[in-house]
N, CA, C and O atoms as a Tinker XYZ file with bonds, in Angstrom:
   384  protein
     1  N    119.406000   -7.010000  214.024000    73     2
     2  CA   119.423000   -5.886000  213.128000    64     1     3
     3  C    118.249000   -5.881000  212.185000    63     2     4     5
     4  O    117.694000   -4.824000  211.886000    81     3
     5  N    117.861000   -7.049000  211.712000    73     3     6
     6  CA   116.670000   -7.105000  210.807000    64     5     7
     7  C    115.444000   -6.621000  211.526000    63     6     8     9
     8  O    114.621000   -5.908000  210.953000    81     7
     9  N    115.312000   -7.004000  212.790000    73     7    10
    10  CA   114.159000   -6.527000  213.578000    64     9    11
    11  C    114.131000   -5.019000  213.765000    63    10    12    13
    12  O    113.068000   -4.401000  213.701000    81    11
    13  N    115.285000   -4.431000  213.994000    73    11    14
    14  CA   115.385000   -2.987000  214.175000    64    13    15
    15  C    114.962000   -2.288000  212.887000    63    14    16    17
    16  O    114.158000   -1.356000  212.903000    81    15
    17  N    115.523000   -2.760000  211.764000    73    15    18
    18  CA   115.208000   -2.127000  210.471000    64    17    19
    19  C    113.733000   -2.252000  210.147000    63    18    20    21
    20  O    113.092000   -1.307000  209.688000    81    19
    21  N    113.197000   -3.477000  210.406000    73    19    22
    22  CA   111.781000   -3.716000  210.201000    64    21    23
    23  C    110.903000   -2.830000  211.054000    63    22    24    25
    24  O    109.891000   -2.307000  210.589000    81    23
    25  N    111.295000   -2.664000  212.306000    73    23    26
    26  CA   110.534000   -1.788000  213.241000    64    25    27
    27  C    110.574000   -0.366000  212.780000    63    26    28    29
    28  O    109.553000    0.319000  212.839000    81    27
    29  N    111.691000    0.105000  212.330000    73    27    30
    30  CA   111.802000    1.512000  211.879000    64    29    31
    31  C    110.995000    1.670000  210.604000    63    30    32    33
    32  O    110.327000    2.692000  210.451000    81    31
    33  N    111.016000    0.724000  209.685000    73    31    34
    34  CA   110.281000    0.773000  208.485000    64    33    35
    35  C    108.763000    0.789000  208.721000    63    34    36    37
    36  O    108.015000    1.533000  208.086000    81    35
    37  N    108.343000   -0.074000  209.671000    73    35    38
    38  CA   106.953000   -0.179000  210.017000    64    37    39
    39  C    106.491000    1.155000  210.651000    63    38    40    41
    40  O    105.401000    1.638000  210.345000    81    39
    41  N    107.301000    1.731000  211.510000    73    39    42
    42  CA   106.957000    3.007000  212.132000    64    41    43
    43  C    106.777000    4.126000  211.109000    63    42    44    45
    44  O    105.864000    4.947000  211.206000    81    43
    45  N    107.676000    4.132000  210.126000    73    43    46
    46  CA   107.590000    5.149000  209.061000    64    45    47
    47  C    106.317000    4.972000  208.210000    63    46    48    49
    48  O    105.685000    5.955000  207.823000    81    47
    49  N    105.962000    3.762000  207.934000    73    47    50
    50  CA   104.761000    3.545000  207.169000    64    49    51
    51  C    103.551000    3.943000  207.947000    63    50    52    53
    52  O    102.629000    4.537000  207.386000    81    51
    53  N    103.514000    3.638000  209.234000    73    51    54
    54  CA   102.386000    4.003000  210.078000    64    53    55
    55  C    102.246000    5.521000  210.210000    63    54    56    57
    56  O    101.130000    6.041000  210.209000    81    55
    57  N    103.393000    6.248000  210.324000    73    55    58
    58  CA   103.317000    7.710000  210.407000    64    57    59
    59  C    102.837000    8.285000  209.070000    63    58    60    61
    60  O    102.076000    9.253000  209.061000    81    59
    61  N    103.252000    7.730000  207.985000    73    59    62
    62  CA   102.850000    8.304000  206.673000    64    61    63
    63  C    101.368000    8.030000  206.456000    63    62    64    65
    64  O    100.757000    8.748000  205.665000    81    63
    65  N    100.774000    7.094000  207.067000    73    63    66
    66  CA    99.365000    6.761000  206.879000    64    65    67
    67  C     98.462000    7.681000  207.731000    63    66    68    69
    68  O     97.256000    7.744000  207.494000    81    67
    69  N     99.015000    8.366000  208.682000    73    67    70
    70  CA    98.209000    9.327000  209.478000    64    69    71
    71  C     97.794000   10.503000  208.650000    63    70    72    73
    72  O     98.507000   10.926000  207.740000    81    71
    73  N     96.603000   11.046000  208.976000    73    71    74
    74  CA    96.124000   12.218000  208.206000    64    73    75
    75  C     97.099000   13.426000  208.429000    63    74    76    77
    76  O     97.607000   13.654000  209.526000    81    75
    77  N     97.307000   14.130000  207.388000    73    75    78
    78  CA    98.159000   15.361000  207.441000    64    77    79
    79  C     97.286000   16.461000  208.025000    63    78    80    81
    80  O     96.072000   16.474000  207.821000    81    79
    81  N     97.897000   17.368000  208.741000    73    79    82
    82  CA    97.167000   18.527000  209.256000    64    81    83
    83  C     96.708000   19.389000  208.066000    63    82    84    85
    84  O     97.330000   19.404000  207.004000    81    83
    85  N     95.599000   20.102000  208.288000    73    83    86
    86  CA    94.929000   20.810000  207.185000    64    85    87
    87  C     95.722000   22.027000  206.682000    63    86    88    89
    88  O     95.516000   22.430000  205.538000    81    87
    89  N     96.588000   22.612000  207.454000    73    87    90
    90  CA    97.299000   23.771000  206.960000    64    89    91
    91  C     98.171000   23.356000  205.835000    63    90    92    93
    92  O     99.008000   22.460000  205.941000    81    91
    93  N     97.939000   24.069000  204.698000    73    91    94
    94  CA    98.697000   23.735000  203.509000    64    93    95
    95  C     98.337000   22.422000  202.855000    63    94    96    97
    96  O     99.185000   21.749000  202.269000    81    95
    97  N     97.065000   22.064000  202.961000    73    95    98
    98  CA    96.605000   20.805000  202.401000    64    97    99
    99  C     95.898000   21.110000  201.063000    63    98   100   101
   100  O     95.036000   21.986000  200.989000    81    99
   101  N     96.280000   20.378000  200.029000    73    99   102
   102  CA    95.700000   20.563000  198.706000    64   101   103
   103  C     95.500000   19.218000  198.079000    63   102   104   105
   104  O     96.137000   18.235000  198.458000    81   103
   105  N     94.585000   19.177000  197.089000    73   103   106
   106  CA    94.315000   17.964000  196.327000    64   105   107
   107  C     94.304000   18.279000  194.846000    63   106   108   109
   108  O     93.973000   19.403000  194.472000    81   107
   109  N     94.641000   17.364000  194.016000    73   107   110
   110  CA    94.306000   17.482000  192.593000    64   109   111
   111  C     93.240000   16.442000  192.326000    63   110   112   113
   112  O     93.285000   15.337000  192.866000    81   111
   113  N     92.278000   16.801000  191.485000    73   111   114
   114  CA    91.073000   16.022000  191.279000    64   113   115
   115  C     90.647000   16.050000  189.838000    63   114   116   117
   116  O     91.129000   16.845000  189.032000    81   115
   117  N     89.695000   15.129000  189.528000    73   115   118
   118  CA    89.022000   15.103000  188.262000    64   117   119
   119  C     87.551000   15.154000  188.523000    63   118   120   121
   120  O     87.043000   14.533000  189.457000    81   119
   121  N     86.849000   15.920000  187.669000    73   119   122
   122  CA    85.408000   16.090000  187.812000    64   121   123
   123  C     84.755000   16.134000  186.463000    63   122   124   125
   124  O     85.440000   16.300000  185.454000    81   123
   125  N     83.443000   15.990000  186.412000    73   123   126
   126  CA    82.752000   15.974000  185.122000    64   125   127
   127  C     81.385000   16.709000  185.211000    63   126   128   129
   128  O     80.782000   16.837000  186.276000    81   127
   129  N     80.956000   17.162000  184.067000    73   127   130
   130  CA    79.550000   17.636000  183.875000    64   129   131
   131  C     78.947000   16.835000  182.751000    63   130   132   133
   132  O     79.664000   16.411000  181.845000    81   131
   133  N     77.657000   16.616000  182.785000    73   131   134
   134  CA    76.987000   15.868000  181.703000    64   133   135
   135  C     76.172000   16.887000  180.862000    63   134   136   137
   136  O     75.877000   18.000000  181.297000    81   135
   137  N     75.836000   16.445000  179.659000    73   135   138
   138  CA    74.952000   17.133000  178.711000    64   137   139
   139  C     75.345000   18.603000  178.459000    63   138   140   141
   140  O     74.680000   19.499000  178.978000    81   139
   141  N     76.340000   18.858000  177.727000    73   139   142
   142  CA    77.296000   17.914000  177.108000    64   141   143
   143  C     78.358000   17.508000  178.094000    63   142   144   145
   144  O     78.601000   18.215000  179.072000    81   143
   145  N     78.987000   16.396000  177.860000    73   143   146
   146  CA    80.047000   15.884000  178.717000    64   145   147
   147  C     81.280000   16.842000  178.712000    63   146   148   149
   148  O     81.858000   17.139000  177.666000    81   147
   149  N     81.640000   17.298000  179.907000    73   147   150
   150  CA    82.850000   18.078000  180.056000    64   149   151
   151  C     83.643000   17.523000  181.197000    63   150   152   153
   152  O     83.097000   17.140000  182.231000    81   151
   153  N     84.951000   17.481000  180.999000    73   151   154
   154  CA    85.821000   16.931000  182.024000    64   153   155
   155  C     86.742000   18.053000  182.557000    63   154   156   157
   156  O     87.093000   18.988000  181.838000    81   155
   157  N     87.106000   17.926000  183.800000    73   155   158
   158  CA    87.903000   18.965000  184.398000    64   157   159
   159  C     88.987000   18.352000  185.317000    63   158   160   161
   160  O     88.740000   17.409000  186.069000    81   159
   161  N     90.157000   18.919000  185.218000    73   159   162
   162  CA    91.233000   18.610000  186.180000    64   161   163
   163  C     91.489000   19.902000  186.982000    63   162   164   165
   164  O     91.597000   20.990000  186.418000    81   163
   165  N     91.578000   19.751000  188.256000    73   163   166
   166  CA    91.804000   20.972000  189.025000    64   165   167
   167  C     92.577000   20.701000  190.328000    63   166   168   169
   168  O     92.852000   19.567000  190.719000    81   167
   169  N     92.895000   21.812000  190.952000    73   167   170
   170  CA    93.621000   21.761000  192.264000    64   169   171
   171  C     92.754000   22.573000  193.254000    63   170   172   173
   172  O     92.305000   23.673000  192.931000    81   171
   173  N     92.531000   22.029000  194.434000    73   171   174
   174  CA    91.721000   22.720000  195.418000    64   173   175
   175  C     92.404000   22.654000  196.803000    63   174   176   177
   176  O     93.116000   21.698000  197.111000    81   175
   177  N     92.182000   23.639000  197.584000    73   175   178
   178  CA    92.660000   23.635000  198.980000    64   177   179
   179  C     91.622000   22.942000  199.831000    63   178   180   181
   180  O     90.419000   23.106000  199.628000    81   179
   181  N     92.112000   22.146000  200.808000    73   179   182
   182  CA    91.228000   21.398000  201.752000    64   181   183
   183  C     91.389000   22.066000  203.139000    63   182   184   185
   184  O     92.509000   22.342000  203.568000    81   183
   185  N     90.320000   22.308000  203.795000    73   183   186
   186  CA    90.363000   22.995000  205.118000    64   185   187
   187  C     90.245000   22.001000  206.238000    63   186   188   189
   188  O     90.684000   22.303000  207.347000    81   187
   189  N     89.672000   20.815000  206.017000    73   187   190
   190  CA    89.483000   19.844000  207.069000    64   189   191
   191  C     90.617000   18.856000  207.125000    63   190   192   193
   192  O     91.748000   19.192000  206.774000    81   191
   193  N     90.342000   17.650000  207.556000    73   191   194
   194  CA    91.324000   16.600000  207.669000    64   193   195
   195  C     91.929000   16.362000  206.284000    63   194   196   197
   196  O     91.206000   16.279000  205.292000    81   195
   197  N     93.206000   16.258000  206.225000    73   195   198
   198  CA    93.919000   16.126000  204.958000    64   197   199
   199  C     94.184000   14.673000  204.580000    63   198   200   201
   200  O     95.330000   14.226000  204.615000    81   199
   201  N     93.151000   13.938000  204.224000    73   199   202
   202  CA    93.298000   12.591000  203.707000    64   201   203
   203  C     92.258000   12.441000  202.585000    63   202   204   205
   204  O     91.338000   13.248000  202.448000    81   203
   205  N     92.437000   11.403000  201.809000    73   203   206
   206  CA    91.598000   11.229000  200.543000    64   205   207
   207  C     90.131000   11.246000  200.852000    63   206   208   209
   208  O     89.368000   11.958000  200.199000    81   207
   209  N     89.707000   10.462000  201.854000    73   207   210
   210  CA    88.274000   10.365000  202.128000    64   209   211
   211  C     87.675000   11.702000  202.600000    63   210   212   213
   212  O     86.635000   12.139000  202.107000    81   211
   213  N     88.347000   12.331000  203.552000    73   211   214
   214  CA    87.838000   13.606000  204.057000    64   213   215
   215  C     87.863000   14.689000  202.999000    63   214   216   217
   216  O     86.957000   15.519000  202.922000    81   215
   217  N     88.916000   14.676000  202.178000    73   215   218
   218  CA    88.986000   15.675000  201.103000    64   217   219
   219  C     87.919000   15.492000  200.073000    63   218   220   221
   220  O     87.381000   16.474000  199.563000    81   219
   221  N     87.586000   14.240000  199.740000    73   219   222
   222  CA    86.440000   14.003000  198.806000    64   221   223
   223  C     85.139000   14.500000  199.423000    63   222   224   225
   224  O     84.336000   15.136000  198.739000    81   223
   225  N     84.922000   14.221000  200.698000    73   223   226
   226  CA    83.689000   14.642000  201.380000    64   225   227
   227  C     83.609000   16.168000  201.426000    63   226   228   229
   228  O     82.503000   16.707000  201.379000    81   227
   229  N     84.713000   16.878000  201.514000    73   227   230
   230  CA    84.698000   18.391000  201.534000    64   229   231
   231  C     84.603000   18.944000  200.121000    63   230   232   233
   232  O     83.936000   19.958000  199.913000    81   231
   233  N     85.235000   18.327000  199.159000    73   231   234
   234  CA    85.265000   18.926000  197.847000    64   233   235
   235  C     84.052000   18.627000  197.015000    63   234   236   237
   236  O     83.636000   19.471000  196.221000    81   235
   237  N     83.464000   17.459000  197.164000    73   235   238
   238  CA    82.277000   17.087000  196.366000    64   237   239
   239  C     81.171000   18.091000  196.419000    63   238   240   241
   240  O     80.638000   18.436000  195.364000    81   239
   241  N     80.778000   18.595000  197.579000    73   239   242
   242  CA    79.672000   19.574000  197.632000    64   241   243
   243  C     80.063000   20.931000  196.978000    63   242   244   245
   244  O     79.223000   21.605000  196.380000    81   243
   245  N     81.311000   21.297000  197.102000    73   243   246
   246  CA    81.774000   22.519000  196.487000    64   245   247
   247  C     81.646000   22.439000  194.950000    63   246   248   249
   248  O     81.201000   23.388000  194.304000    81   247
   249  N     82.040000   21.300000  194.389000    73   247   250
   250  CA    81.906000   21.080000  192.967000    64   249   251
   251  C     80.478000   20.995000  192.551000    63   250   252   253
   252  O     80.090000   21.579000  191.539000    81   251
   253  N     79.654000   20.257000  193.331000    73   251   254
   254  CA    78.263000   20.086000  192.988000    64   253   255
   255  C     77.494000   21.410000  192.974000    63   254   256   257
   256  O     76.544000   21.566000  192.206000    81   255
   257  N     77.888000   22.330000  193.790000    73   255   258
   258  CA    77.194000   23.661000  193.814000    64   257   259
   259  C     77.377000   24.342000  192.479000    63   258   260   261
   260  O     76.580000   25.215000  192.135000    81   259
   261  N     78.373000   23.990000  191.724000    73   259   262
   262  CA    78.608000   24.627000  190.429000    64   261   263
   263  C     78.318000   23.678000  189.271000    63   262   264   265
   264  O     78.699000   23.930000  188.127000    81   263
   265  N     77.611000   22.545000  189.607000    73   263   266
   266  CA    77.168000   21.615000  188.567000    64   265   267
   267  C     78.181000   20.584000  188.159000    63   266   268   269
   268  O     78.006000   19.947000  187.120000    81   267
   269  N     79.216000   20.387000  188.911000    73   267   270
   270  CA    80.245000   19.431000  188.668000    64   269   271
   271  C     80.119000   18.203000  189.598000    63   270   272   273
   272  O     79.724000   18.340000  190.756000    81   271
   273  N     80.446000   17.038000  189.097000    73   271   274
   274  CA    80.468000   15.788000  189.888000    64   273   275
   275  C     81.933000   15.344000  190.075000    63   274   276   277
   276  O     82.642000   15.163000  189.085000    81   275
   277  N     82.391000   15.168000  191.311000    73   275   278
   278  CA    83.694000   14.706000  191.566000    64   277   279
   279  C     83.846000   13.277000  191.107000    63   278   280   281
   280  O     83.070000   12.408000  191.506000    81   279
   281  N     84.837000   13.022000  190.273000    73   279   282
   282  CA    85.118000   11.654000  189.818000    64   281   283
   283  C     86.101000   10.995000  190.741000    63   282   284   285
   284  O     85.852000    9.882000  191.203000    81   283
   285  N     87.218000   11.642000  191.030000    73   283   286
   286  CA    88.182000   11.103000  191.969000    64   285   287
   287  C     89.216000   12.157000  192.400000    63   286   288   289
   288  O     89.415000   13.165000  191.723000    81   287
   289  N     89.831000   11.910000  193.476000    73   287   290
   290  CA    90.960000   12.704000  193.972000    64   289   291
   291  C     92.202000   11.933000  193.626000    63   290   292   293
   292  O     92.372000   10.775000  194.010000    81   291
   293  N     93.056000   12.588000  192.901000    73   291   294
   294  CA    94.287000   11.941000  192.445000    64   293   295
   295  C     95.339000   11.870000  193.528000    63   294   296   297
   296  O     95.988000   10.835000  193.682000    81   295
   297  N     95.523000   12.898000  194.255000    73   295   298
   298  CA    96.508000   12.940000  195.312000    64   297   299
   299  C     96.233000   14.069000  196.316000    63   298   300   301
   300  O     95.543000   15.044000  196.016000    81   299
   301  N     96.793000   13.900000  197.503000    73   299   302
   302  CA    96.783000   14.893000  198.557000    64   301   303
   303  C     98.195000   15.348000  198.771000    63   302   304   305
   304  O     99.072000   14.493000  198.902000    81   303
   305  N     98.491000   16.645000  198.817000    73   303   306
   306  CA    99.801000   17.166000  198.892000    64   305   307
   307  C     99.854000   18.479000  199.659000    63   306   308   309
   308  O     98.819000   19.064000  199.976000    81   307
   309  N    101.024000   18.924000  199.944000    73   307   310
   310  CA   101.241000   20.175000  200.620000    64   309   311
   311  C    101.570000   21.302000  199.648000    63   310   312   313
   312  O    101.471000   21.122000  198.434000    81   311
   313  N    101.959000   22.460000  200.172000    73   311   314
   314  CA   102.259000   23.620000  199.370000    64   313   315
   315  C    103.392000   23.365000  198.376000    63   314   316   317
   316  O    103.469000   24.005000  197.327000    81   315
   317  N    104.270000   22.421000  198.721000    73   315   318
   318  CA   105.389000   22.157000  197.818000    64   317   319
   319  C    104.954000   21.538000  196.543000    63   318   320   321
   320  O    105.780000   21.493000  195.631000    81   319
   321  N    103.729000   21.039000  196.356000    73   319   322
   322  CA   103.240000   20.473000  195.128000    64   321   323
   323  C    102.455000   21.411000  194.285000    63   322   324   325
   324  O    102.076000   21.050000  193.171000    81   323
   325  N    102.185000   22.603000  194.753000    73   323   326
   326  CA   101.342000   23.527000  194.023000    64   325   327
   327  C    101.936000   23.927000  192.712000    63   326   328   329
   328  O    101.259000   23.804000  191.691000    81   327
   329  N    103.142000   24.393000  192.667000    73   327   330
   330  CA   103.755000   24.938000  191.452000    64   329   331
   331  C    103.797000   23.937000  190.312000    63   330   332   333
   332  O    103.578000   24.317000  189.161000    81   331
   333  N    104.069000   22.681000  190.592000    73   331   334
   334  CA   104.128000   21.724000  189.494000    64   333   335
   335  C    102.756000   21.413000  188.910000    63   334   336   337
   336  O    102.686000   20.851000  187.817000    81   335
   337  N    101.657000   21.755000  189.591000    73   335   338
   338  CA   100.340000   21.428000  189.070000    64   337   339
   339  C     99.593000   22.689000  188.536000    63   338   340   341
   340  O     98.517000   22.560000  187.952000    81   339
   341  N    100.141000   23.848000  188.727000    73   339   342
   342  CA    99.475000   25.100000  188.370000    64   341   343
   343  C     99.130000   25.167000  186.903000    63   342   344   345
   344  O     97.996000   25.484000  186.543000    81   343
   345  N    100.103000   24.869000  186.041000    73   343   346
   346  CA    99.875000   24.976000  184.560000    64   345   347
   347  C     98.828000   23.960000  184.102000    63   346   348   349
   348  O     97.981000   24.274000  183.265000    81   347
   349  N     98.884000   22.745000  184.648000    73   347   350
   350  CA    97.958000   21.698000  184.250000    64   349   351
   351  C     96.524000   22.003000  184.634000    63   350   352   353
   352  O     95.589000   21.682000  183.901000    81   351
   353  N     96.361000   22.627000  185.794000    73   351   354
   354  CA    95.022000   22.950000  186.284000    64   353   355
   355  C     94.408000   24.157000  185.616000    63   354   356   357
   356  O     93.186000   24.299000  185.604000    81   355
   357  N     95.226000   25.028000  185.059000    73   355   358
   358  CA    94.719000   26.206000  184.357000    64   357   359
   359  C     93.760000   26.995000  185.147000    63   358   360   361
   360  O     94.078000   27.386000  186.270000    81   359
   361  N     92.549000   27.268000  184.610000    73   359   362
   362  CA    91.553000   28.086000  185.264000    64   361   363
   363  C     91.001000   27.373000  186.490000    63   362   364   365
   364  O     90.386000   28.040000  187.322000    81   363
   365  N     91.170000   26.107000  186.658000    73   363   366
   366  CA    90.657000   25.339000  187.807000    64   365   367
   367  C     91.720000   25.211000  188.918000    63   366   368   369
   368  O     91.600000   24.347000  189.786000    81   367
   369  N     92.706000   26.025000  188.895000    73   367   370
   370  CA    93.735000   26.059000  189.940000    64   369   371
   371  C     93.203000   26.891000  191.066000    63   370   372   373
   372  O     93.034000   28.106000  190.959000    81   371
   373  N     92.938000   26.188000  192.169000    73   371   374
   374  CA    92.353000   26.790000  193.412000    64   373   375
   375  C     91.031000   27.529000  193.143000    63   374   376   377
   376  O     90.729000   28.537000  193.781000    81   375
   377  N     90.265000   27.014000  192.200000    73   375   378
   378  CA    88.948000   27.630000  191.852000    64   377   379
   379  C     87.895000   27.207000  192.875000    63   378   380   381
   380  O     87.056000   28.009000  193.286000    81   379
   381  N     87.951000   25.928000  193.283000    73   379   382
   382  CA    86.907000   25.383000  194.188000    64   381   383
   383  C     87.470000   25.184000  195.562000    63   382   384
   384  O     86.759000   24.738000  196.462000    81   383
């Protein structure tokens, strides 16, 4: 029984580590500008592979084009996480 439970748990962990499909893929992130220092929290839609590394590679150039430097991606989530982040992101909600 222990082996069965362990196998199921391991399978679930491995499945959750797989990249999520891009449809409905969003990230919340932090970015900055220098001189003067400005910080930004925002939410962006990701069109490519939906994992942290790929999302950072896609979002960083979008931000850089507007003079922002990506600091980090806080999380990757689906459409179900949009509403809870909308107020916090303010004008940076789906801006980039």
